[in-house]
Amino acid sequence: MAFHGSKCCRLIVGRHYDVKALSTQRVKLFVPSSTPKLLRWYSSATQEENELELVSLANSSAAVPATKIATTQELAVPVGQRQRLNEEVLPFSAFLTDNFGRQHSYLRISLTEKCNLRCQYCMPEEGVKLTPRAQLLSTSEVLTLAQLFVREGVEKIRLTGGEPLIRPDVLDIITELRKLEGLKTIAVTTNGMNLVRLLPKLKEAGLDLLNISLDTLVPAKFEFIVRRKGFHKVMEGIDKAIEMGYNPVKVNCVVMRGLNEDELLDFVALTEKKPLEVRFIEYMPFDGNKWNFKKMVSYQEMLDRIRQQWPSLEQLPLGKTDTAKTFKVPGFQGQVGFITSMSDQFCGSCNRLRITADGNLKVCLFGNTEVSLRDVLRSGASDQKLLDIIGAAVGRKKKQHAAQWMWKSGDLCYAASA
């Protein structure tokens, strides 16, 4: 949590202490063992006021956790004049932790609703109704919100859309994001149409990771799926990314029965000589994509088909917050992954939050609830007010997504899910 110079923490004993000297990281602290009292934080996600509270342990037999003790004298020393506390004593922000203990360290920011393609699984041929430009987040608003989230513990930001690379200020945004202390990874999900032209400047600005959408290796089928030409531009973009040292380059492939499931093996074969991670995404429902359950090819069916060709396919270790189940053919440079949003949801390890292009916070891609951070920001509200609203929204996040599985095209389903 970010502390502000004017903020005081209310103690149950009725006294107030100035905490402006505290670090911008929220710290759980224990007073010396000679004092039978414990300092505890309460999250806004529990609908209780965030406060430091002295809880008497005099009548409790509970052992005090083995946590490094920070004395009042240490806290009084200005941040710049004391050594940084160890990572293990910097608990994650309460504002970004939900009621199920999930810590949201990954933020997706949609930079635009516009897209230069019309993918059949994403939006209708005529496109979608766009939000007036004045209602979209400005460059400074994007950066203000990003800074706030990073200060609270977000370590990875992914820029999505629509198509993020058609936003004129995308390079400026990445350049400024790169300056945020604590932000480890900046990623972009793109359809690849403008990638060859922009990639050198994107890398120079500080882009770390690339996800490129590609659903077929057949040029004519590509044009049919996205309703536009451009297959060779995307392939050139993938090769350019590899040439510039991105490893792996992630390729998002939405698998649809009767359309491209016959290309599964061809996509896997791409990983033999190239450092790609091809991610097969289960076909998901969108408002306007005429979703049909019969079109969905499940993860297990895809895996079985690939294993028939490569029986030695081996599964790689799964990270705590990974959305993709990843596999590798021994001897291949790259690997393949599966995004199983429909057949095997991964809500229990979700660490993602999303901000739409018009500034709404979505705590779940599948949820219908959105909270406008744009309106709060433009009202002149303080960072603390924004954090209270963010914390309340995160606190309402459900244990797993609803079974209705339907959301707006503007939420950039597939690119955001990978």
PDB file of N, CA and C in Angstrom, residues 286-383:
ATOM      1  N   PHE A 286     -18.527 -14.843 -27.324  1.00  0.00           N
ATOM      2  CA  PHE A 286     -18.537 -13.384 -27.317  1.00  0.00           C
ATOM      3  C   PHE A 286     -19.859 -12.890 -27.836  1.00  0.00           C
ATOM      4  N   ASP A 287     -20.241 -11.737 -27.334  1.00  0.00           N
ATOM      5  CA  ASP A 287     -21.428 -11.079 -27.849  1.00  0.00           C
ATOM      6  C   ASP A 287     -21.169 -10.692 -29.299  1.00  0.00           C
ATOM      7  N   GLY A 288     -21.804 -11.412 -30.241  1.00  0.00           N
ATOM      8  CA  GLY A 288     -21.633 -11.084 -31.641  1.00  0.00           C
ATOM      9  C   GLY A 288     -20.829 -12.104 -32.425  1.00  0.00           C
ATOM     10  N   ASN A 289     -20.236 -13.127 -31.753  1.00  0.00           N
ATOM     11  CA  ASN A 289     -19.435 -14.079 -32.523  1.00  0.00           C
ATOM     12  C   ASN A 289     -20.187 -15.372 -32.844  1.00  0.00           C
ATOM     13  N   LYS A 290     -21.483 -15.409 -32.517  1.00  0.00           N
ATOM     14  CA  LYS A 290     -22.333 -16.562 -32.842  1.00  0.00           C
ATOM     15  C   LYS A 290     -21.700 -17.852 -32.324  1.00  0.00           C
ATOM     16  N   TRP A 291     -21.292 -17.800 -31.062  1.00  0.00           N
ATOM     17  CA  TRP A 291     -20.611 -18.937 -30.452  1.00  0.00           C
ATOM     18  C   TRP A 291     -21.517 -20.160 -30.412  1.00  0.00           C
ATOM     19  N   ASN A 292     -20.920 -21.317 -30.665  1.00  0.00           N
ATOM     20  CA  ASN A 292     -21.647 -22.580 -30.623  1.00  0.00           C
ATOM     21  C   ASN A 292     -20.744 -23.596 -29.945  1.00  0.00           C
ATOM     22  N   PHE A 293     -21.294 -24.299 -28.964  1.00  0.00           N
ATOM     23  CA  PHE A 293     -20.492 -25.261 -28.209  1.00  0.00           C
ATOM     24  C   PHE A 293     -19.844 -26.295 -29.125  1.00  0.00           C
ATOM     25  N   LYS A 294     -20.513 -26.622 -30.215  1.00  0.00           N
ATOM     26  CA  LYS A 294     -19.982 -27.624 -31.140  1.00  0.00           C
ATOM     27  C   LYS A 294     -18.712 -27.150 -31.834  1.00  0.00           C
ATOM     28  N   LYS A 295     -18.486 -25.839 -31.857  1.00  0.00           N
ATOM     29  CA  LYS A 295     -17.275 -25.304 -32.485  1.00  0.00           C
ATOM     30  C   LYS A 295     -16.057 -25.410 -31.575  1.00  0.00           C
ATOM     31  N   MET A 296     -16.275 -25.640 -30.288  1.00  0.00           N
ATOM     32  CA  MET A 296     -15.170 -25.663 -29.341  1.00  0.00           C
ATOM     33  C   MET A 296     -14.420 -26.985 -29.396  1.00  0.00           C
ATOM     34  N   VAL A 297     -13.119 -26.903 -29.485  1.00  0.00           N
ATOM     35  CA  VAL A 297     -12.255 -28.071 -29.411  1.00  0.00           C
ATOM     36  C   VAL A 297     -11.583 -28.021 -28.045  1.00  0.00           C
ATOM     37  N   SER A 298     -11.831 -29.006 -27.223  1.00  0.00           N
ATOM     38  CA  SER A 298     -11.330 -28.965 -25.846  1.00  0.00           C
ATOM     39  C   SER A 298      -9.826 -29.207 -25.786  1.00  0.00           C
ATOM     40  N   TYR A 299      -9.257 -28.772 -24.705  1.00  0.00           N
ATOM     41  CA  TYR A 299      -7.830 -28.960 -24.444  1.00  0.00           C
ATOM     42  C   TYR A 299      -7.443 -30.426 -24.542  1.00  0.00           C
ATOM     43  N   GLN A 300      -8.242 -31.297 -23.947  1.00  0.00           N
ATOM     44  CA  GLN A 300      -7.903 -32.717 -23.936  1.00  0.00           C
ATOM     45  C   GLN A 300      -7.917 -33.300 -25.339  1.00  0.00           C
ATOM     46  N   GLU A 301      -8.881 -32.879 -26.150  1.00  0.00           N
ATOM     47  CA  GLU A 301      -8.936 -33.363 -27.531  1.00  0.00           C
ATOM     48  C   GLU A 301      -7.714 -32.886 -28.314  1.00  0.00           C
ATOM     49  N   MET A 302      -7.336 -31.637 -28.135  1.00  0.00           N
ATOM     50  CA  MET A 302      -6.149 -31.114 -28.820  1.00  0.00           C
ATOM     51  C   MET A 302      -4.897 -31.868 -28.385  1.00  0.00           C
ATOM     52  N   LEU A 303      -4.776 -32.084 -27.091  1.00  0.00           N
ATOM     53  CA  LEU A 303      -3.600 -32.764 -26.551  1.00  0.00           C
ATOM     54  C   LEU A 303      -3.500 -34.189 -27.083  1.00  0.00           C
ATOM     55  N   ASP A 304      -4.620 -34.878 -27.116  1.00  0.00           N
ATOM     56  CA  ASP A 304      -4.621 -36.257 -27.615  1.00  0.00           C
ATOM     57  C   ASP A 304      -4.179 -36.307 -29.075  1.00  0.00           C
ATOM     58  N   ARG A 305      -4.655 -35.344 -29.864  1.00  0.00           N
ATOM     59  CA  ARG A 305      -4.314 -35.334 -31.282  1.00  0.00           C
ATOM     60  C   ARG A 305      -2.819 -35.073 -31.480  1.00  0.00           C
ATOM     61  N   ILE A 306      -2.263 -34.162 -30.688  1.00  0.00           N
ATOM     62  CA  ILE A 306      -0.835 -33.849 -30.803  1.00  0.00           C
ATOM     63  C   ILE A 306       0.017 -35.030 -30.345  1.00  0.00           C
ATOM     64  N   ARG A 307      -0.416 -35.704 -29.287  1.00  0.00           N
ATOM     65  CA  ARG A 307       0.354 -36.836 -28.765  1.00  0.00           C
ATOM     66  C   ARG A 307       0.361 -38.029 -29.721  1.00  0.00           C
ATOM     67  N   GLN A 308      -0.637 -38.120 -30.568  1.00  0.00           N
ATOM     68  CA  GLN A 308      -0.618 -39.183 -31.565  1.00  0.00           C
ATOM     69  C   GLN A 308       0.570 -39.009 -32.510  1.00  0.00           C
ATOM     70  N   GLN A 309       0.907 -37.751 -32.785  1.00  0.00           N
ATOM     71  CA  GLN A 309       2.046 -37.459 -33.669  1.00  0.00           C
ATOM     72  C   GLN A 309       3.360 -37.454 -32.908  1.00  0.00           C
ATOM     73  N   TRP A 310       3.346 -36.923 -31.693  1.00  0.00           N
ATOM     74  CA  TRP A 310       4.551 -36.835 -30.857  1.00  0.00           C
ATOM     75  C   TRP A 310       4.280 -37.473 -29.495  1.00  0.00           C
ATOM     76  N   PRO A 311       4.364 -38.784 -29.394  1.00  0.00           N
ATOM     77  CA  PRO A 311       4.069 -39.479 -28.128  1.00  0.00           C
ATOM     78  C   PRO A 311       4.973 -39.038 -26.978  1.00  0.00           C
ATOM     79  N   SER A 312       6.154 -38.525 -27.308  1.00  0.00           N
ATOM     80  CA  SER A 312       7.108 -38.129 -26.257  1.00  0.00           C
ATOM     81  C   SER A 312       6.829 -36.739 -25.693  1.00  0.00           C
ATOM     82  N   LEU A 313       5.757 -36.085 -26.159  1.00  0.00           N
ATOM     83  CA  LEU A 313       5.404 -34.749 -25.670  1.00  0.00           C
ATOM     84  C   LEU A 313       5.381 -34.752 -24.150  1.00  0.00           C
ATOM     85  N   GLU A 314       6.113 -33.821 -23.548  1.00  0.00           N
ATOM     86  CA  GLU A 314       6.200 -33.801 -22.088  1.00  0.00           C
ATOM     87  C   GLU A 314       5.685 -32.487 -21.526  1.00  0.00           C
ATOM     88  N   GLN A 315       5.002 -32.587 -20.383  1.00  0.00           N
ATOM     89  CA  GLN A 315       4.454 -31.384 -19.744  1.00  0.00           C
ATOM     90  C   GLN A 315       5.531 -30.689 -18.933  1.00  0.00           C
ATOM     91  N   LEU A 316       5.534 -29.368 -18.994  1.00  0.00           N
ATOM     92  CA  LEU A 316       6.488 -28.565 -18.241  1.00  0.00           C
ATOM     93  C   LEU A 316       5.882 -28.142 -16.910  1.00  0.00           C
ATOM     94  N   PRO A 317       6.712 -27.827 -15.928  1.00  0.00           N
ATOM     95  CA  PRO A 317       6.192 -27.410 -14.615  1.00  0.00           C
ATOM     96  C   PRO A 317       5.259 -26.211 -14.749  1.00  0.00           C
ATOM     97  N   LEU A 318       4.217 -26.212 -13.950  1.00  0.00           N
ATOM     98  CA  LEU A 318       3.225 -25.139 -13.986  1.00  0.00           C
ATOM     99  C   LEU A 318       3.521 -24.134 -12.881  1.00  0.00           C
ATOM    100  N   GLY A 319       3.670 -22.871 -13.262  1.00  0.00           N
ATOM    101  CA  GLY A 319       3.898 -21.822 -12.274  1.00  0.00           C
ATOM    102  C   GLY A 319       2.631 -21.539 -11.474  1.00  0.00           C
ATOM    103  N   LYS A 320       2.793 -20.902 -10.348  1.00  0.00           N
ATOM    104  CA  LYS A 320       1.678 -20.662  -9.427  1.00  0.00           C
ATOM    105  C   LYS A 320       0.533 -19.906 -10.086  1.00  0.00           C
ATOM    106  N   THR A 321       0.845 -18.938 -10.937  1.00  0.00           N
ATOM    107  CA  THR A 321      -0.204 -18.109 -11.538  1.00  0.00           C
ATOM    108  C   THR A 321      -0.297 -18.281 -13.048  1.00  0.00           C
ATOM    109  N   ASP A 322       0.287 -19.333 -13.582  1.00  0.00           N
ATOM    110  CA  ASP A 322       0.243 -19.561 -15.023  1.00  0.00           C
ATOM    111  C   ASP A 322      -1.171 -19.882 -15.490  1.00  0.00           C
ATOM    112  N   THR A 323      -1.556 -19.316 -16.614  1.00  0.00           N
ATOM    113  CA  THR A 323      -2.850 -19.650 -17.203  1.00  0.00           C
ATOM    114  C   THR A 323      -2.709 -20.776 -18.215  1.00  0.00           C
ATOM    115  N   ALA A 324      -1.532 -20.938 -18.796  1.00  0.00           N
ATOM    116  CA  ALA A 324      -1.331 -21.942 -19.834  1.00  0.00           C
ATOM    117  C   ALA A 324      -0.703 -23.211 -19.274  1.00  0.00           C
ATOM    118  N   LYS A 325      -1.243 -24.333 -19.708  1.00  0.00           N
ATOM    119  CA  LYS A 325      -0.613 -25.624 -19.442  1.00  0.00           C
ATOM    120  C   LYS A 325       0.367 -25.841 -20.590  1.00  0.00           C
ATOM    121  N   THR A 326       1.652 -25.922 -20.284  1.00  0.00           N
ATOM    122  CA  THR A 326       2.663 -25.939 -21.340  1.00  0.00           C
ATOM    123  C   THR A 326       3.304 -27.313 -21.518  1.00  0.00           C
ATOM    124  N   PHE A 327       3.636 -27.612 -22.778  1.00  0.00           N
ATOM    125  CA  PHE A 327       4.236 -28.892 -23.151  1.00  0.00           C
ATOM    126  C   PHE A 327       5.353 -28.633 -24.156  1.00  0.00           C
ATOM    127  N   LYS A 328       6.228 -29.629 -24.275  1.00  0.00           N
ATOM    128  CA  LYS A 328       7.365 -29.487 -25.178  1.00  0.00           C
ATOM    129  C   LYS A 328       7.683 -30.834 -25.817  1.00  0.00           C
ATOM    130  N   VAL A 329       7.941 -30.807 -27.109  1.00  0.00           N
ATOM    131  CA  VAL A 329       8.450 -31.998 -27.782  1.00  0.00           C
ATOM    132  C   VAL A 329       9.956 -32.025 -27.562  1.00  0.00           C
ATOM    133  N   PRO A 330      10.497 -33.076 -26.961  1.00  0.00           N
ATOM    134  CA  PRO A 330      11.946 -33.132 -26.715  1.00  0.00           C
ATOM    135  C   PRO A 330      12.747 -32.844 -27.987  1.00  0.00           C
ATOM    136  N   GLY A 331      13.712 -31.933 -27.863  1.00  0.00           N
ATOM    137  CA  GLY A 331      14.552 -31.576 -28.985  1.00  0.00           C
ATOM    138  C   GLY A 331      14.068 -30.360 -29.763  1.00  0.00           C
ATOM    139  N   PHE A 332      12.823 -29.940 -29.532  1.00  0.00           N
ATOM    140  CA  PHE A 332      12.297 -28.757 -30.213  1.00  0.00           C
ATOM    141  C   PHE A 332      12.761 -27.499 -29.487  1.00  0.00           C
ATOM    142  N   GLN A 333      12.972 -26.434 -30.235  1.00  0.00           N
ATOM    143  CA  GLN A 333      13.387 -25.164 -29.623  1.00  0.00           C
ATOM    144  C   GLN A 333      12.268 -24.545 -28.789  1.00  0.00           C
ATOM    145  N   GLY A 334      11.068 -24.600 -29.326  1.00  0.00           N
ATOM    146  CA  GLY A 334       9.946 -23.947 -28.673  1.00  0.00           C
ATOM    147  C   GLY A 334       9.055 -24.916 -27.918  1.00  0.00           C
ATOM    148  N   GLN A 335       7.873 -24.459 -27.593  1.00  0.00           N
ATOM    149  CA  GLN A 335       6.929 -25.254 -26.821  1.00  0.00           C
ATOM    150  C   GLN A 335       5.509 -24.860 -27.178  1.00  0.00           C
ATOM    151  N   VAL A 336       4.543 -25.606 -26.655  1.00  0.00           N
ATOM    152  CA  VAL A 336       3.138 -25.295 -26.891  1.00  0.00           C
ATOM    153  C   VAL A 336       2.422 -25.167 -25.557  1.00  0.00           C
ATOM    154  N   GLY A 337       1.352 -24.390 -25.560  1.00  0.00           N
ATOM    155  CA  GLY A 337       0.569 -24.216 -24.349  1.00  0.00           C
ATOM    156  C   GLY A 337      -0.914 -24.281 -24.680  1.00  0.00           C
ATOM    157  N   PHE A 338      -1.717 -24.452 -23.645  1.00  0.00           N
ATOM    158  CA  PHE A 338      -3.164 -24.523 -23.817  1.00  0.00           C
ATOM    159  C   PHE A 338      -3.834 -23.591 -22.807  1.00  0.00           C
ATOM    160  N   ILE A 339      -4.698 -22.722 -23.305  1.00  0.00           N
ATOM    161  CA  ILE A 339      -5.504 -21.855 -22.445  1.00  0.00           C
ATOM    162  C   ILE A 339      -6.875 -22.514 -22.339  1.00  0.00           C
ATOM    163  N   THR A 340      -7.190 -23.026 -21.148  1.00  0.00           N
ATOM    164  CA  THR A 340      -8.347 -23.909 -20.988  1.00  0.00           C
ATOM    165  C   THR A 340      -9.502 -23.220 -20.260  1.00  0.00           C
ATOM    166  N   SER A 341      -9.832 -22.022 -20.681  1.00  0.00           N
ATOM    167  CA  SER A 341     -10.856 -21.234 -19.980  1.00  0.00           C
ATOM    168  C   SER A 341     -12.212 -21.929 -19.929  1.00  0.00           C
ATOM    169  N   MET A 342     -12.531 -22.748 -20.922  1.00  0.00           N
ATOM    170  CA  MET A 342     -13.841 -23.383 -20.989  1.00  0.00           C
ATOM    171  C   MET A 342     -13.884 -24.748 -20.313  1.00  0.00           C
ATOM    172  N   SER A 343     -12.878 -25.581 -20.556  1.00  0.00           N
ATOM    173  CA  SER A 343     -12.939 -26.961 -20.059  1.00  0.00           C
ATOM    174  C   SER A 343     -12.278 -27.154 -18.707  1.00  0.00           C
ATOM    175  N   ASP A 344     -11.371 -26.266 -18.328  1.00  0.00           N
ATOM    176  CA  ASP A 344     -10.653 -26.438 -17.056  1.00  0.00           C
ATOM    177  C   ASP A 344     -10.209 -25.071 -16.550  1.00  0.00           C
ATOM    178  N   GLN A 345     -11.152 -24.355 -15.945  1.00  0.00           N
ATOM    179  CA  GLN A 345     -10.875 -22.972 -15.524  1.00  0.00           C
ATOM    180  C   GLN A 345      -9.755 -22.920 -14.484  1.00  0.00           C
ATOM    181  N   PHE A 346      -9.052 -21.792 -14.466  1.00  0.00           N
ATOM    182  CA  PHE A 346      -7.901 -21.612 -13.577  1.00  0.00           C
ATOM    183  C   PHE A 346      -8.116 -20.440 -12.636  1.00  0.00           C
ATOM    184  N   CYS A 347      -9.368 -20.257 -12.199  1.00  0.00           N
ATOM    185  CA  CYS A 347      -9.709 -19.110 -11.354  1.00  0.00           C
ATOM    186  C   CYS A 347      -8.955 -19.096 -10.027  1.00  0.00           C
ATOM    187  N   GLY A 348      -8.671 -20.277  -9.496  1.00  0.00           N
ATOM    188  CA  GLY A 348      -8.061 -20.354  -8.175  1.00  0.00           C
ATOM    189  C   GLY A 348      -6.701 -19.702  -8.080  1.00  0.00           C
ATOM    190  N   SER A 349      -6.008 -19.580  -9.225  1.00  0.00           N
ATOM    191  CA  SER A 349      -4.672 -18.972  -9.212  1.00  0.00           C
ATOM    192  C   SER A 349      -4.649 -17.639  -9.946  1.00  0.00           C
ATOM    193  N   CYS A 350      -5.828 -17.077 -10.223  1.00  0.00           N
ATOM    194  CA  CYS A 350      -5.891 -15.841 -11.002  1.00  0.00           C
ATOM    195  C   CYS A 350      -5.223 -14.678 -10.271  1.00  0.00           C
ATOM    196  N   ASN A 351      -4.328 -13.994 -10.958  1.00  0.00           N
ATOM    197  CA  ASN A 351      -3.673 -12.819 -10.371  1.00  0.00           C
ATOM    198  C   ASN A 351      -3.835 -11.607 -11.267  1.00  0.00           C
ATOM    199  N   ARG A 352      -4.911 -11.614 -12.104  1.00  0.00           N
ATOM    200  CA  ARG A 352      -5.068 -10.592 -13.137  1.00  0.00           C
ATOM    201  C   ARG A 352      -6.220  -9.641 -12.868  1.00  0.00           C
ATOM    202  N   LEU A 353      -5.959  -8.383 -13.173  1.00  0.00           N
ATOM    203  CA  LEU A 353      -6.988  -7.355 -13.186  1.00  0.00           C
ATOM    204  C   LEU A 353      -6.935  -6.682 -14.547  1.00  0.00           C
ATOM    205  N   ARG A 354      -8.046  -6.084 -14.956  1.00  0.00           N
ATOM    206  CA  ARG A 354      -8.101  -5.450 -16.270  1.00  0.00           C
ATOM    207  C   ARG A 354      -8.683  -4.052 -16.181  1.00  0.00           C
ATOM    208  N   ILE A 355      -8.117  -3.152 -16.953  1.00  0.00           N
ATOM    209  CA  ILE A 355      -8.681  -1.810 -17.103  1.00  0.00           C
ATOM    210  C   ILE A 355      -9.044  -1.652 -18.570  1.00  0.00           C
ATOM    211  N   THR A 356     -10.309  -1.346 -18.832  1.00  0.00           N
ATOM    212  CA  THR A 356     -10.764  -1.192 -20.208  1.00  0.00           C
ATOM    213  C   THR A 356     -10.308   0.150 -20.762  1.00  0.00           C
ATOM    214  N   ALA A 357     -10.450   0.320 -22.069  1.00  0.00           N
ATOM    215  CA  ALA A 357      -9.990   1.549 -22.718  1.00  0.00           C
ATOM    216  C   ALA A 357     -10.700   2.782 -22.190  1.00  0.00           C
ATOM    217  N   ASP A 358     -11.933   2.609 -21.715  1.00  0.00           N
ATOM    218  CA  ASP A 358     -12.667   3.754 -21.158  1.00  0.00           C
ATOM    219  C   ASP A 358     -12.524   3.855 -19.643  1.00  0.00           C
ATOM    220  N   GLY A 359     -11.557   3.123 -19.090  1.00  0.00           N
ATOM    221  CA  GLY A 359     -11.200   3.314 -17.686  1.00  0.00           C
ATOM    222  C   GLY A 359     -11.983   2.521 -16.672  1.00  0.00           C
ATOM    223  N   ASN A 360     -12.657   1.470 -17.100  1.00  0.00           N
ATOM    224  CA  ASN A 360     -13.382   0.626 -16.150  1.00  0.00           C
ATOM    225  C   ASN A 360     -12.492  -0.502 -15.642  1.00  0.00           C
ATOM    226  N   LEU A 361     -12.563  -0.762 -14.355  1.00  0.00           N
ATOM    227  CA  LEU A 361     -11.817  -1.865 -13.747  1.00  0.00           C
ATOM    228  C   LEU A 361     -12.668  -3.119 -13.783  1.00  0.00           C
ATOM    229  N   LYS A 362     -12.115  -4.185 -14.368  1.00  0.00           N
ATOM    230  CA  LYS A 362     -12.760  -5.492 -14.374  1.00  0.00           C
ATOM    231  C   LYS A 362     -11.892  -6.435 -13.554  1.00  0.00           C
ATOM    232  N   VAL A 363     -12.469  -7.022 -12.528  1.00  0.00           N
ATOM    233  CA  VAL A 363     -11.694  -7.950 -11.713  1.00  0.00           C
ATOM    234  C   VAL A 363     -11.740  -9.364 -12.276  1.00  0.00           C
ATOM    235  N   CYS A 364     -12.686  -9.606 -13.209  1.00  0.00           N
ATOM    236  CA  CYS A 364     -12.790 -10.911 -13.855  1.00  0.00           C
ATOM    237  C   CYS A 364     -13.224 -10.712 -15.296  1.00  0.00           C
ATOM    238  N   LEU A 365     -12.519 -11.349 -16.213  1.00  0.00           N
ATOM    239  CA  LEU A 365     -12.846 -11.217 -17.633  1.00  0.00           C
ATOM    240  C   LEU A 365     -14.267 -11.691 -17.910  1.00  0.00           C
ATOM    241  N   PHE A 366     -14.707 -12.704 -17.177  1.00  0.00           N
ATOM    242  CA  PHE A 366     -16.027 -13.286 -17.407  1.00  0.00           C
ATOM    243  C   PHE A 366     -17.134 -12.569 -16.638  1.00  0.00           C
ATOM    244  N   GLY A 367     -16.775 -11.636 -15.784  1.00  0.00           N
ATOM    245  CA  GLY A 367     -17.779 -10.947 -14.982  1.00  0.00           C
ATOM    246  C   GLY A 367     -18.381  -9.756 -15.700  1.00  0.00           C
ATOM    247  N   ASN A 368     -19.593  -9.398 -15.319  1.00  0.00           N
ATOM    248  CA  ASN A 368     -20.264  -8.247 -15.930  1.00  0.00           C
ATOM    249  C   ASN A 368     -20.054  -6.955 -15.144  1.00  0.00           C
ATOM    250  N   THR A 369     -19.513  -7.074 -13.933  1.00  0.00           N
ATOM    251  CA  THR A 369     -19.358  -5.909 -13.076  1.00  0.00           C
ATOM    252  C   THR A 369     -18.109  -5.113 -13.443  1.00  0.00           C
ATOM    253  N   GLU A 370     -18.294  -3.807 -13.611  1.00  0.00           N
ATOM    254  CA  GLU A 370     -17.177  -2.915 -13.886  1.00  0.00           C
ATOM    255  C   GLU A 370     -17.282  -1.684 -12.989  1.00  0.00           C
ATOM    256  N   VAL A 371     -16.140  -1.147 -12.600  1.00  0.00           N
ATOM    257  CA  VAL A 371     -16.095   0.054 -11.766  1.00  0.00           C
ATOM    258  C   VAL A 371     -15.301   1.110 -12.524  1.00  0.00           C
ATOM    259  N   SER A 372     -15.857   2.297 -12.692  1.00  0.00           N
ATOM    260  CA  SER A 372     -15.180   3.342 -13.453  1.00  0.00           C
ATOM    261  C   SER A 372     -14.110   4.036 -12.618  1.00  0.00           C
ATOM    262  N   LEU A 373     -12.851   3.788 -12.964  1.00  0.00           N
ATOM    263  CA  LEU A 373     -11.748   4.513 -12.337  1.00  0.00           C
ATOM    264  C   LEU A 373     -11.547   5.857 -13.026  1.00  0.00           C
ATOM    265  N   ARG A 374     -11.949   5.927 -14.284  1.00  0.00           N
ATOM    266  CA  ARG A 374     -11.832   7.187 -15.041  1.00  0.00           C
ATOM    267  C   ARG A 374     -12.633   8.294 -14.376  1.00  0.00           C
ATOM    268  N   ASP A 375     -13.875   8.005 -14.031  1.00  0.00           N
ATOM    269  CA  ASP A 375     -14.722   9.031 -13.425  1.00  0.00           C
ATOM    270  C   ASP A 375     -14.173   9.500 -12.082  1.00  0.00           C
ATOM    271  N   VAL A 376     -13.667   8.565 -11.306  1.00  0.00           N
ATOM    272  CA  VAL A 376     -13.087   8.920  -9.999  1.00  0.00           C
ATOM    273  C   VAL A 376     -11.844   9.766 -10.200  1.00  0.00           C
ATOM    274  N   LEU A 377     -11.031   9.361 -11.170  1.00  0.00           N
ATOM    275  CA  LEU A 377      -9.794  10.091 -11.459  1.00  0.00           C
ATOM    276  C   LEU A 377     -10.097  11.513 -11.906  1.00  0.00           C
ATOM    277  N   ARG A 378     -11.084  11.666 -12.778  1.00  0.00           N
ATOM    278  CA  ARG A 378     -11.410  12.991 -13.308  1.00  0.00           C
ATOM    279  C   ARG A 378     -12.146  13.868 -12.306  1.00  0.00           C
ATOM    280  N   SER A 379     -12.644  13.256 -11.242  1.00  0.00           N
ATOM    281  CA  SER A 379     -13.306  14.052 -10.202  1.00  0.00           C
ATOM    282  C   SER A 379     -12.295  14.730  -9.281  1.00  0.00           C
ATOM    283  N   GLY A 380     -11.017  14.398  -9.471  1.00  0.00           N
ATOM    284  CA  GLY A 380      -9.973  14.983  -8.638  1.00  0.00           C
ATOM    285  C   GLY A 380      -9.745  14.231  -7.347  1.00  0.00           C
ATOM    286  N   ALA A 381     -10.226  12.997  -7.274  1.00  0.00           N
ATOM    287  CA  ALA A 381     -10.099  12.206  -6.053  1.00  0.00           C
ATOM    288  C   ALA A 381      -8.631  11.899  -5.748  1.00  0.00           C
ATOM    289  N   SER A 382      -8.349  11.694  -4.502  1.00  0.00           N
ATOM    290  CA  SER A 382      -6.996  11.374  -4.060  1.00  0.00           C
ATOM    291  C   SER A 382      -6.647   9.930  -4.412  1.00  0.00           C
ATOM    292  N   ASP A 383      -5.360   9.620  -4.338  1.00  0.00           N
ATOM    293  CA  ASP A 383      -4.926   8.239  -4.548  1.00  0.00           C
ATOM    294  C   ASP A 383      -5.594   7.312  -3.547  1.00  0.00           C
TER     295      ASP A 383
END
